[in-house]
mmCIF file with all atom_site columns, C-alpha atoms in Angstrom:
data_model
loop_
_atom_site.group_PDB
_atom_site.id
_atom_site.type_symbol
_atom_site.label_atom_id
_atom_site.label_alt_id
_atom_site.label_comp_id
_atom_site.label_asym_id
_atom_site.label_entity_id
_atom_site.label_seq_id
_atom_site.pdbx_PDB_ins_code
_atom_site.Cartn_x
_atom_site.Cartn_y
_atom_site.Cartn_z
_atom_site.occupancy
_atom_site.B_iso_or_equiv
_atom_site.pdbx_formal_charge
_atom_site.auth_seq_id
_atom_site.auth_comp_id
_atom_site.auth_asym_id
_atom_site.auth_atom_id
_atom_site.pdbx_PDB_model_num
ATOM 1   C CA . GLY A 1 1   ? 22.879  35.307  -14.477 1.00 45.00 ? 1   GLY A CA 1
ATOM 2   C CA . LEU A 1 2   ? 19.396  34.069  -13.585 1.00 52.00 ? 2   LEU A CA 1
ATOM 3   C CA . GLY A 1 3   ? 20.856  32.053  -10.486 1.00 51.00 ? 3   GLY A CA 1
ATOM 4   C CA . ALA A 1 4   ? 19.691  28.623  -9.675  1.00 51.00 ? 4   ALA A CA 1
ATOM 5   C CA . GLU A 1 5   ? 16.854  26.658  -10.813 1.00 52.00 ? 5   GLU A CA 1
ATOM 6   C CA . PRO A 1 6   ? 13.969  26.536  -8.143  1.00 51.00 ? 6   PRO A CA 1
ATOM 7   C CA . GLN A 1 7   ? 14.265  23.479  -6.387  1.00 57.00 ? 7   GLN A CA 1
ATOM 8   C CA . GLU A 1 8   ? 11.355  21.237  -6.974  1.00 65.00 ? 8   GLU A CA 1
ATOM 9   C CA . ARG A 1 9   ? 9.648   20.545  -2.863  1.00 69.00 ? 9   ARG A CA 1
ATOM 10  C CA . LYS A 1 10  ? 8.974   16.543  -2.740  1.00 78.00 ? 10  LYS A CA 1
ATOM 11  C CA . PRO A 1 11  ? 5.669   15.547  -1.291  1.00 84.00 ? 11  PRO A CA 1
ATOM 12  C CA . MET A 1 12  ? 5.167   14.452  2.510   1.00 94.00 ? 12  MET A CA 1
ATOM 13  C CA . PHE A 1 13  ? 2.371   12.924  4.297   1.00 97.00 ? 13  PHE A CA 1
ATOM 14  C CA . LEU A 1 14  ? 1.332   13.449  7.597   1.00 98.00 ? 14  LEU A CA 1
ATOM 15  C CA . VAL A 1 15  ? -0.364  10.227  10.080  1.00 97.00 ? 15  VAL A CA 1
ATOM 16  C CA . ILE A 1 16  ? -1.734  10.596  12.734  1.00 97.00 ? 16  ILE A CA 1
ATOM 17  C CA . ASP A 1 17  ? -2.630  8.001   15.478  1.00 96.00 ? 17  ASP A CA 1
ATOM 18  C CA . GLY A 1 18  ? -4.921  9.608   18.114  1.00 94.00 ? 18  GLY A CA 1
ATOM 19  C CA . GLY A 1 19  ? -5.740  7.103   20.971  1.00 88.00 ? 19  GLY A CA 1
ATOM 20  C CA . THR A 1 20  ? -7.524  6.878   23.827  1.00 85.00 ? 20  THR A CA 1
ATOM 21  C CA . THR A 1 21  ? -3.996  8.748   25.894  1.00 83.00 ? 21  THR A CA 1
ATOM 22  C CA . ASN A 1 22  ? -1.955  9.745   23.900  1.00 88.00 ? 22  ASN A CA 1
ATOM 23  C CA . LEU A 1 23  ? -2.017  11.994  20.535  1.00 94.00 ? 23  LEU A CA 1
ATOM 24  C CA . ARG A 1 24  ? 0.917   11.387  17.974  1.00 96.00 ? 24  ARG A CA 1
ATOM 25  C CA . VAL A 1 25  ? 1.916   12.676  14.593  1.00 97.00 ? 25  VAL A CA 1
ATOM 26  C CA . THR A 1 26  ? 4.504   11.756  11.942  1.00 97.00 ? 26  THR A CA 1
ATOM 27  C CA . LEU A 1 27  ? 6.338   12.695  9.377   1.00 97.00 ? 27  LEU A CA 1
ATOM 28  C CA . LEU A 1 28  ? 6.742   11.061  6.282   1.00 96.00 ? 28  LEU A CA 1
ATOM 29  C CA . ASP A 1 29  ? 8.665   11.492  3.537   1.00 94.00 ? 29  ASP A CA 1
ATOM 30  C CA . GLU A 1 30  ? 7.615   11.183  -0.804  1.00 91.00 ? 30  GLU A CA 1
ATOM 31  C CA . LYS A 1 31  ? 8.700   7.648   -0.266  1.00 90.00 ? 31  LYS A CA 1
ATOM 32  C CA . GLN A 1 32  ? 6.272   6.909   3.286   1.00 88.00 ? 32  GLN A CA 1
ATOM 33  C CA . LYS A 1 33  ? 9.556   6.481   5.202   1.00 93.00 ? 33  LYS A CA 1
ATOM 34  C CA . PRO A 1 34  ? 9.097   8.059   9.077   1.00 95.00 ? 34  PRO A CA 1
ATOM 35  C CA . VAL A 1 35  ? 11.113  11.838  9.267   1.00 95.00 ? 35  VAL A CA 1
ATOM 36  C CA . ASP A 1 36  ? 9.824   12.847  12.347  1.00 97.00 ? 36  ASP A CA 1
ATOM 37  C CA . ALA A 1 37  ? 7.437   12.683  15.321  1.00 97.00 ? 37  ALA A CA 1
ATOM 38  C CA . VAL A 1 38  ? 5.271   14.839  18.012  1.00 96.00 ? 38  VAL A CA 1
ATOM 39  C CA . LYS A 1 39  ? 3.996   12.726  20.973  1.00 95.00 ? 39  LYS A CA 1
ATOM 40  C CA . GLU A 1 40  ? 1.856   14.527  23.192  1.00 94.00 ? 40  GLU A CA 1
ATOM 41  C CA . ASP A 1 41  ? -0.906  14.392  26.157  1.00 89.00 ? 41  ASP A CA 1
ATOM 42  C CA . GLY A 1 42  ? -3.484  14.701  23.628  1.00 87.00 ? 42  GLY A CA 1
ATOM 43  C CA . GLY A 1 43  ? -6.041  11.474  23.842  1.00 87.00 ? 43  GLY A CA 1
ATOM 44  C CA . VAL A 1 44  ? -9.506  11.526  22.979  1.00 90.00 ? 44  VAL A CA 1
ATOM 45  C CA . ARG A 1 45  ? -10.133 11.001  27.453  1.00 86.00 ? 45  ARG A CA 1
ATOM 46  C CA . HIS A 1 46  ? -9.424  15.206  27.427  1.00 89.00 ? 46  HIS A CA 1
ATOM 47  C CA . THR A 1 47  ? -13.374 15.021  25.405  1.00 90.00 ? 47  THR A CA 1
ATOM 48  C CA . ALA A 1 48  ? -14.336 12.871  28.191  1.00 86.00 ? 48  ALA A CA 1
ATOM 49  C CA . VAL A 1 49  ? -12.694 14.895  30.760  1.00 86.00 ? 49  VAL A CA 1
ATOM 50  C CA . ASP A 1 50  ? -13.873 18.098  29.501  1.00 89.00 ? 50  ASP A CA 1
ATOM 51  C CA . GLY A 1 51  ? -17.207 17.146  27.682  1.00 92.00 ? 51  GLY A CA 1
ATOM 52  C CA . ASN A 1 52  ? -15.828 18.614  24.588  1.00 93.00 ? 52  ASN A CA 1
ATOM 53  C CA . ASN A 1 53  ? -12.391 18.226  21.966  1.00 94.00 ? 53  ASN A CA 1
ATOM 54  C CA . SER A 1 54  ? -11.191 21.492  22.233  1.00 94.00 ? 54  SER A CA 1
ATOM 55  C CA . TYR A 1 55  ? -7.778  20.168  23.442  1.00 94.00 ? 55  TYR A CA 1
ATOM 56  C CA . LEU A 1 56  ? -7.580  17.772  21.288  1.00 95.00 ? 56  LEU A CA 1
ATOM 57  C CA . LYS A 1 57  ? -7.828  20.138  18.631  1.00 96.00 ? 57  LYS A CA 1
ATOM 58  C CA . THR A 1 58  ? -5.679  22.576  19.779  1.00 96.00 ? 58  THR A CA 1
ATOM 59  C CA . THR A 1 59  ? -2.538  19.444  20.737  1.00 96.00 ? 59  THR A CA 1
ATOM 60  C CA . LEU A 1 60  ? -3.404  18.464  16.985  1.00 97.00 ? 60  LEU A CA 1
ATOM 61  C CA . ALA A 1 61  ? -2.977  21.716  15.425  1.00 97.00 ? 61  ALA A CA 1
ATOM 62  C CA . GLU A 1 62  ? -0.132  22.683  17.459  1.00 97.00 ? 62  GLU A CA 1
ATOM 63  C CA . CYS A 1 63  ? 1.468   18.977  16.353  1.00 97.00 ? 63  CYS A CA 1
ATOM 64  C CA . ILE A 1 64  ? 0.958   19.047  13.342  1.00 97.00 ? 64  ILE A CA 1
ATOM 65  C CA . ALA A 1 65  ? 2.604   23.452  13.047  1.00 97.00 ? 65  ALA A CA 1
ATOM 66  C CA . GLN A 1 66  ? 5.540   21.874  15.492  1.00 96.00 ? 66  GLN A CA 1
ATOM 67  C CA . LEU A 1 67  ? 6.577   19.410  12.705  1.00 96.00 ? 67  LEU A CA 1
ATOM 68  C CA . LEU A 1 68  ? 5.887   21.697  9.639   1.00 96.00 ? 68  LEU A CA 1
ATOM 69  C CA . GLY A 1 69  ? 8.176   23.640  11.365  1.00 96.00 ? 69  GLY A CA 1
ATOM 70  C CA . ARG A 1 70  ? 11.167  22.052  12.495  1.00 95.00 ? 70  ARG A CA 1
ATOM 71  C CA . ASN A 1 71  ? 10.983  20.313  9.032   1.00 95.00 ? 71  ASN A CA 1
ATOM 72  C CA . GLY A 1 72  ? 11.629  23.632  7.182   1.00 94.00 ? 72  GLY A CA 1
ATOM 73  C CA . LEU A 1 73  ? 8.100   23.192  5.390   1.00 95.00 ? 73  LEU A CA 1
ATOM 74  C CA . GLU A 1 74  ? 4.725   24.837  4.926   1.00 94.00 ? 74  GLU A CA 1
ATOM 75  C CA . ALA A 1 75  ? 1.061   23.543  4.627   1.00 94.00 ? 75  ALA A CA 1
ATOM 76  C CA . GLY A 1 76  ? 1.250   23.045  0.906   1.00 94.00 ? 76  GLY A CA 1
ATOM 77  C CA . ASP A 1 77  ? 4.390   20.676  1.601   1.00 95.00 ? 77  ASP A CA 1
ATOM 78  C CA . VAL A 1 78  ? 1.500   18.097  2.418   1.00 96.00 ? 78  VAL A CA 1
ATOM 79  C CA . ARG A 1 79  ? 0.233   15.590  0.010   1.00 95.00 ? 79  ARG A CA 1
ATOM 80  C CA . ARG A 1 80  ? -1.844  13.830  2.079   1.00 96.00 ? 80  ARG A CA 1
ATOM 81  C CA . CYS A 1 81  ? -2.841  13.762  5.969   1.00 98.00 ? 81  CYS A CA 1
ATOM 82  C CA . ILE A 1 82  ? -4.205  10.728  7.656   1.00 97.00 ? 82  ILE A CA 1
ATOM 83  C CA . ALA A 1 83  ? -5.642  9.634   10.609  1.00 97.00 ? 83  ALA A CA 1
ATOM 84  C CA . TYR A 1 84  ? -6.627  6.721   12.294  1.00 96.00 ? 84  TYR A CA 1
ATOM 85  C CA . GLY A 1 85  ? -7.912  4.853   16.159  1.00 94.00 ? 85  GLY A CA 1
ATOM 86  C CA . MET A 1 86  ? -10.008 6.666   18.806  1.00 93.00 ? 86  MET A CA 1
ATOM 87  C CA . ILE A 1 87  ? -9.720  9.784   16.972  1.00 95.00 ? 87  ILE A CA 1
ATOM 88  C CA . THR A 1 88  ? -12.803 8.108   14.664  1.00 96.00 ? 88  THR A CA 1
ATOM 89  C CA . SER A 1 89  ? -14.808 7.761   17.662  1.00 94.00 ? 89  SER A CA 1
ATOM 90  C CA . ASP A 1 90  ? -17.683 10.559  19.065  1.00 93.00 ? 90  ASP A CA 1
ATOM 91  C CA . MET A 1 91  ? -14.531 11.662  21.486  1.00 93.00 ? 91  MET A CA 1
ATOM 92  C CA . GLY A 1 92  ? -13.029 12.305  18.709  1.00 95.00 ? 92  GLY A CA 1
ATOM 93  C CA . LEU A 1 93  ? -12.640 14.499  15.893  1.00 95.00 ? 93  LEU A CA 1
ATOM 94  C CA . LEU A 1 94  ? -14.611 12.880  13.281  1.00 95.00 ? 94  LEU A CA 1
ATOM 95  C CA . GLU A 1 95  ? -17.305 9.631   13.940  1.00 95.00 ? 95  GLU A CA 1
ATOM 96  C CA . ILE A 1 96  ? -16.884 6.905   11.021  1.00 95.00 ? 96  ILE A CA 1
ATOM 97  C CA . PRO A 1 97  ? -19.169 4.019   12.143  1.00 94.00 ? 97  PRO A CA 1
ATOM 98  C CA . HIS A 1 98  ? -17.306 0.273   12.181  1.00 95.00 ? 98  HIS A CA 1
ATOM 99  C CA . VAL A 1 99  ? -16.437 -1.062  9.262   1.00 95.00 ? 99  VAL A CA 1
ATOM 100 C CA . SER A 1 100 ? -17.962 -4.744  10.263  1.00 94.00 ? 100 SER A CA 1
ATOM 101 C CA . ALA A 1 101 ? -15.363 -8.326  9.699   1.00 93.00 ? 101 ALA A CA 1
ATOM 102 C CA . PRO A 1 102 ? -14.547 -9.619  7.341   1.00 93.00 ? 102 PRO A CA 1
ATOM 103 C CA . ALA A 1 103 ? -12.920 -6.711  6.469   1.00 94.00 ? 103 ALA A CA 1
ATOM 104 C CA . SER A 1 104 ? -10.253 -6.365  4.100   1.00 93.00 ? 104 SER A CA 1
ATOM 105 C CA . ALA A 1 105 ? -7.308  -2.731  3.199   1.00 92.00 ? 105 ALA A CA 1
ATOM 106 C CA . GLN A 1 106 ? -9.580  -2.377  0.296   1.00 94.00 ? 106 GLN A CA 1
ATOM 107 C CA . ASP A 1 107 ? -13.254 -2.242  2.902   1.00 95.00 ? 107 ASP A CA 1
ATOM 108 C CA . LEU A 1 108 ? -10.961 0.001   4.995   1.00 95.00 ? 108 LEU A CA 1
ATOM 109 C CA . LYS A 1 109 ? -9.702  2.128   2.065   1.00 95.00 ? 109 LYS A CA 1
ATOM 110 C CA . ASN A 1 110 ? -13.127 2.533   1.003   1.00 96.00 ? 110 ASN A CA 1
ATOM 111 C CA . ALA A 1 111 ? -14.902 3.528   4.380   1.00 97.00 ? 111 ALA A CA 1
ATOM 112 C CA . MET A 1 112 ? -12.968 6.510   4.714   1.00 97.00 ? 112 MET A CA 1
ATOM 113 C CA . ARG A 1 113 ? -14.101 9.686   4.645   1.00 97.00 ? 113 ARG A CA 1
ATOM 114 C CA . GLU A 1 114 ? -12.030 13.812  4.573   1.00 97.00 ? 114 GLU A CA 1
ATOM 115 C CA . GLN A 1 115 ? -13.050 16.425  6.692   1.00 97.00 ? 115 GLN A CA 1
ATOM 116 C CA . ALA A 1 116 ? -11.213 19.877  6.755   1.00 97.00 ? 116 ALA A CA 1
ATOM 117 C CA . PHE A 1 117 ? -10.981 21.605  10.031  1.00 97.00 ? 117 PHE A CA 1
ATOM 118 C CA . PRO A 1 118 ? -9.430  25.381  9.655   1.00 96.00 ? 118 PRO A CA 1
ATOM 119 C CA . GLU A 1 119 ? -8.854  25.790  13.167  1.00 97.00 ? 119 GLU A CA 1
ATOM 120 C CA . ILE A 1 120 ? -6.141  22.102  12.848  1.00 97.00 ? 120 ILE A CA 1
ATOM 121 C CA . ALA A 1 121 ? -4.521  22.966  9.689   1.00 97.00 ? 121 ALA A CA 1
ATOM 122 C CA . PRO A 1 122 ? -5.556  24.205  5.805   1.00 96.00 ? 122 PRO A CA 1
ATOM 123 C CA . PHE A 1 123 ? -5.688  20.590  4.334   1.00 97.00 ? 123 PHE A CA 1
ATOM 124 C CA . PRO A 1 124 ? -8.320  18.297  4.787   1.00 97.00 ? 124 PRO A CA 1
ATOM 125 C CA . ILE A 1 125 ? -7.582  15.264  7.097   1.00 98.00 ? 125 ILE A CA 1
ATOM 126 C CA . ALA A 1 126 ? -8.572  11.635  5.386   1.00 98.00 ? 126 ALA A CA 1
ATOM 127 C CA . PHE A 1 127 ? -10.001 9.313   9.249   1.00 98.00 ? 127 PHE A CA 1
ATOM 128 C CA . ILE A 1 128 ? -9.495  5.441   8.286   1.00 97.00 ? 128 ILE A CA 1
ATOM 129 C CA . PRO A 1 129 ? -13.116 3.756   9.899   1.00 96.00 ? 129 PRO A CA 1
ATOM 130 C CA . GLY A 1 130 ? -12.133 1.128   13.032  1.00 95.00 ? 130 GLY A CA 1
ATOM 131 C CA . VAL A 1 131 ? -13.705 -2.930  12.801  1.00 95.00 ? 131 VAL A CA 1
ATOM 132 C CA . ARG A 1 132 ? -16.539 -4.418  14.610  1.00 93.00 ? 132 ARG A CA 1
ATOM 133 C CA . ASN A 1 133 ? -16.682 -7.839  15.061  1.00 90.00 ? 133 ASN A CA 1
ATOM 134 C CA . PHE A 1 134 ? -20.151 -8.655  13.383  1.00 83.00 ? 134 PHE A CA 1
ATOM 135 C CA . ALA A 1 135 ? -22.722 -6.746  12.049  1.00 79.00 ? 135 ALA A CA 1
ATOM 136 C CA . ALA A 1 136 ? -26.063 -7.196  13.421  1.00 76.00 ? 136 ALA A CA 1
ATOM 137 C CA . PRO A 1 137 ? -28.209 -4.774  15.543  1.00 79.00 ? 137 PRO A CA 1
ATOM 138 C CA . VAL A 1 138 ? -26.568 -5.460  19.478  1.00 77.00 ? 138 VAL A CA 1
ATOM 139 C CA . ASP A 1 139 ? -29.147 -6.804  21.778  1.00 79.00 ? 139 ASP A CA 1
ATOM 140 C CA . LEU A 1 140 ? -28.905 -8.561  25.454  1.00 82.00 ? 140 LEU A CA 1
ATOM 141 C CA . GLU A 1 141 ? -28.749 -12.042 23.582  1.00 80.00 ? 141 GLU A CA 1
ATOM 142 C CA . ASN A 1 142 ? -25.327 -11.568 21.346  1.00 77.00 ? 142 ASN A CA 1
ATOM 143 C CA . PHE A 1 143 ? -23.915 -8.432  22.961  1.00 76.00 ? 143 PHE A CA 1
ATOM 144 C CA . GLY A 1 144 ? -21.324 -11.129 24.671  1.00 75.00 ? 144 GLY A CA 1
ATOM 145 C CA . MET A 1 145 ? -20.025 -11.229 21.666  1.00 80.00 ? 145 MET A CA 1
ATOM 146 C CA . MET A 1 146 ? -19.521 -7.670  20.401  1.00 85.00 ? 146 MET A CA 1
ATOM 147 C CA . ASP A 1 147 ? -15.873 -6.610  20.110  1.00 91.00 ? 147 ASP A CA 1
ATOM 148 C CA . MET A 1 148 ? -14.260 -3.795  18.140  1.00 91.00 ? 148 MET A CA 1
ATOM 149 C CA . MET A 1 149 ? -11.109 -1.511  17.629  1.00 92.00 ? 149 MET A CA 1
ATOM 150 C CA . ARG A 1 150 ? -10.451 1.598   16.399  1.00 92.00 ? 150 ARG A CA 1
ATOM 151 C CA . GLY A 1 151 ? -6.889  1.790   15.392  1.00 91.00 ? 151 GLY A CA 1
ATOM 152 C CA . GLU A 1 152 ? -5.317  -1.780  15.868  1.00 91.00 ? 152 GLU A CA 1
ATOM 153 C CA . GLU A 1 153 ? -6.453  -2.787  12.108  1.00 93.00 ? 153 GLU A CA 1
ATOM 154 C CA . THR A 1 154 ? -4.014  -0.209  11.137  1.00 92.00 ? 154 THR A CA 1
ATOM 155 C CA . GLU A 1 155 ? -0.999  -2.186  12.697  1.00 91.00 ? 155 GLU A CA 1
ATOM 156 C CA . PHE A 1 156 ? -2.581  -4.894  11.376  1.00 90.00 ? 156 PHE A CA 1
ATOM 157 C CA . VAL A 1 157 ? -2.500  -4.035  7.359   1.00 91.00 ? 157 VAL A CA 1
ATOM 158 C CA . GLY A 1 158 ? 1.192   -2.564  8.450   1.00 90.00 ? 158 GLY A CA 1
ATOM 159 C CA . LEU A 1 159 ? 1.754   -5.961  10.142  1.00 90.00 ? 159 LEU A CA 1
ATOM 160 C CA . SER A 1 160 ? 0.168   -7.547  6.765   1.00 89.00 ? 160 SER A CA 1
ATOM 161 C CA . ALA A 1 161 ? 1.984   -5.940  4.579   1.00 88.00 ? 161 ALA A CA 1
ATOM 162 C CA . GLU A 1 162 ? 5.495   -6.258  5.297   1.00 88.00 ? 162 GLU A CA 1
ATOM 163 C CA . LEU A 1 163 ? 4.970   -10.206 6.167   1.00 88.00 ? 163 LEU A CA 1
ATOM 164 C CA . GLY A 1 164 ? 3.579   -10.568 1.936   1.00 87.00 ? 164 GLY A CA 1
ATOM 165 C CA . GLY A 1 165 ? -0.262  -11.019 2.865   1.00 84.00 ? 165 GLY A CA 1
ATOM 166 C CA . GLU A 1 166 ? 0.463   -13.682 5.480   1.00 84.00 ? 166 GLU A CA 1
ATOM 167 C CA . LYS A 1 167 ? -3.116  -16.122 5.149   1.00 89.00 ? 167 LYS A CA 1
ATOM 168 C CA . ASN A 1 168 ? -5.227  -18.593 7.925   1.00 92.00 ? 168 ASN A CA 1
ATOM 169 C CA . CYS A 1 169 ? -3.483  -17.487 11.099  1.00 92.00 ? 169 CYS A CA 1
ATOM 170 C CA . MET A 1 170 ? -3.965  -15.002 14.079  1.00 93.00 ? 170 MET A CA 1
ATOM 171 C CA . TYR A 1 171 ? -1.667  -11.532 14.411  1.00 92.00 ? 171 TYR A CA 1
ATOM 172 C CA . ILE A 1 172 ? -1.526  -11.393 18.781  1.00 92.00 ? 172 ILE A CA 1
ATOM 173 C CA . LEU A 1 173 ? -1.353  -7.162  19.416  1.00 90.00 ? 173 LEU A CA 1
ATOM 174 C CA . PRO A 1 174 ? 0.534   -6.428  23.014  1.00 85.00 ? 174 PRO A CA 1
ATOM 175 C CA . GLY A 1 175 ? -0.860  -3.527  24.916  1.00 78.00 ? 175 GLY A CA 1
ATOM 176 C CA . SER A 1 176 ? -3.152  -2.275  27.135  1.00 76.00 ? 176 SER A CA 1
ATOM 177 C CA . HIS A 1 177 ? -6.336  -3.494  25.401  1.00 81.00 ? 177 HIS A CA 1
ATOM 178 C CA . SER A 1 178 ? -4.414  -6.023  23.641  1.00 88.00 ? 178 SER A CA 1
ATOM 179 C CA . LYS A 1 179 ? -6.025  -7.786  20.442  1.00 91.00 ? 179 LYS A CA 1
ATOM 180 C CA . LEU A 1 180 ? -5.680  -11.363 19.075  1.00 93.00 ? 180 LEU A CA 1
ATOM 181 C CA . ILE A 1 181 ? -6.737  -10.991 15.384  1.00 94.00 ? 181 ILE A CA 1
ATOM 182 C CA . ARG A 1 182 ? -7.651  -13.936 13.368  1.00 93.00 ? 182 ARG A CA 1
ATOM 183 C CA . VAL A 1 183 ? -7.281  -13.534 9.613   1.00 93.00 ? 183 VAL A CA 1
ATOM 184 C CA . ASP A 1 184 ? -8.536  -15.857 7.407   1.00 93.00 ? 184 ASP A CA 1
ATOM 185 C CA . LYS A 1 185 ? -7.803  -17.540 3.850   1.00 92.00 ? 185 LYS A CA 1
ATOM 186 C CA . ASN A 1 186 ? -8.680  -14.235 1.661   1.00 91.00 ? 186 ASN A CA 1
ATOM 187 C CA . GLY A 1 187 ? -6.551  -11.986 3.894   1.00 90.00 ? 187 GLY A CA 1
ATOM 188 C CA . ARG A 1 188 ? -9.201  -10.429 5.970   1.00 93.00 ? 188 ARG A CA 1
ATOM 189 C CA . VAL A 1 189 ? -9.692  -9.324  9.280   1.00 93.00 ? 189 VAL A CA 1
ATOM 190 C CA . PHE A 1 190 ? -12.124 -12.696 9.986   1.00 91.00 ? 190 PHE A CA 1
ATOM 191 C CA . ASP A 1 191 ? -13.159 -11.986 14.245  1.00 91.00 ? 191 ASP A CA 1
ATOM 192 C CA . PHE A 1 192 ? -11.070 -10.772 16.411  1.00 92.00 ? 192 PHE A CA 1
ATOM 193 C CA . SER A 1 193 ? -10.866 -10.371 20.835  1.00 91.00 ? 193 SER A CA 1
ATOM 194 C CA . THR A 1 194 ? -10.035 -8.099  23.294  1.00 90.00 ? 194 THR A CA 1
ATOM 195 C CA . THR A 1 195 ? -7.888  -8.400  26.336  1.00 88.00 ? 195 THR A CA 1
ATOM 196 C CA . LEU A 1 196 ? -7.410  -5.971  29.565  1.00 84.00 ? 196 LEU A CA 1
ATOM 197 C CA . THR A 1 197 ? -4.425  -7.918  30.169  1.00 82.00 ? 197 THR A CA 1
ATOM 198 C CA . GLY A 1 198 ? -1.680  -4.521  29.643  1.00 79.00 ? 198 GLY A CA 1
ATOM 199 C CA . GLU A 1 199 ? -4.159  -2.269  31.655  1.00 77.00 ? 199 GLU A CA 1
ATOM 200 C CA . MET A 1 200 ? -4.467  -5.674  34.824  1.00 85.00 ? 200 MET A CA 1
ATOM 201 C CA . ILE A 1 201 ? -0.623  -5.587  34.686  1.00 84.00 ? 201 ILE A CA 1
ATOM 202 C CA . ALA A 1 202 ? 0.020   -1.977  34.939  1.00 80.00 ? 202 ALA A CA 1
ATOM 203 C CA . ALA A 1 203 ? -3.128  -1.683  37.920  1.00 84.00 ? 203 ALA A CA 1
ATOM 204 C CA . LEU A 1 204 ? -1.582  -4.769  39.673  1.00 86.00 ? 204 LEU A CA 1
ATOM 205 C CA . SER A 1 205 ? 2.236   -3.455  39.224  1.00 87.00 ? 205 SER A CA 1
ATOM 206 C CA . GLN A 1 206 ? 1.359   0.105   40.037  1.00 84.00 ? 206 GLN A CA 1
ATOM 207 C CA . GLY A 1 207 ? -1.803  0.389   42.511  1.00 85.00 ? 207 GLY A CA 1
ATOM 208 C CA . THR A 1 208 ? -1.168  -2.592  44.939  1.00 90.00 ? 208 THR A CA 1
ATOM 209 C CA . ILE A 1 209 ? 0.867   -3.930  47.251  1.00 87.00 ? 209 ILE A CA 1
ATOM 210 C CA . LEU A 1 210 ? 2.567   -5.745  44.375  1.00 84.00 ? 210 LEU A CA 1
ATOM 211 C CA . LYS A 1 211 ? 4.012   -2.402  43.774  1.00 85.00 ? 211 LYS A CA 1
ATOM 212 C CA . ASP A 1 212 ? 7.349   -2.521  45.796  1.00 83.00 ? 212 ASP A CA 1
ATOM 213 C CA . ALA A 1 213 ? 8.632   -6.316  44.382  1.00 83.00 ? 213 ALA A CA 1
ATOM 214 C CA . VAL A 1 214 ? 7.556   -4.681  40.606  1.00 78.00 ? 214 VAL A CA 1
ATOM 215 C CA . ASP A 1 215 ? 10.476  -2.533  38.565  1.00 75.00 ? 215 ASP A CA 1
ATOM 216 C CA . LEU A 1 216 ? 9.203   -0.267  36.941  1.00 66.00 ? 216 LEU A CA 1
ATOM 217 C CA . SER A 1 217 ? 12.241  1.812   35.700  1.00 65.00 ? 217 SER A CA 1
ATOM 218 C CA . GLN A 1 218 ? 12.347  0.125   32.426  1.00 57.00 ? 218 GLN A CA 1
ATOM 219 C CA . SER A 1 219 ? 8.276   0.346   31.692  1.00 53.00 ? 219 SER A CA 1
ATOM 220 C CA . GLU A 1 220 ? 7.336   3.490   29.606  1.00 49.00 ? 220 GLU A CA 1
ATOM 221 C CA . THR A 1 221 ? 3.669   4.553   29.669  1.00 44.00 ? 221 THR A CA 1
ATOM 222 C CA . ASP A 1 222 ? 1.717   4.626   26.850  1.00 45.00 ? 222 ASP A CA 1
#
């Protein structure tokens, strides 16, 4: 007989979250649902320390190869690879200017850039830009009002989709640098501010006399 017909391979997606400390790569199925993920200490802080982004590139290549290998996939099975976070900064892979608020999900999509890095993967990587809270040049008069983010804007888009496009509200995204994001009546990022609450708590609980009084057994380092 001719044997069984070859099974059609379903397209998969890769999402890269390149932060300051960690590098996370998530594999999504054809319905864009998480299947597997890898997390490594490969954030852009290594670029600042080393003076180049070689460590970031090597770690990312290893993460992608590991995900594909243990899921029986080949590079051709990846329909699209998307990256966001500090990986789009001058210490990452491809620096992209921030989109100025008010910014919608469509604005972010329109500002995405795609570039190939053969030393990382045989397919191109699409990068999502961050957001800054106003477009005017920063000077001595207005620098205190300037704020920006790289990564949290994607969290906002995901949360907004899950909540049905909630408008005229505020999103609070806790973290080392917590973000308070104001959303206007059109569902766009209208304004936002950053607090160092998470980083301050970590510093106080791990680097001061308070350490003995704090139970860190259940905590996770980002």
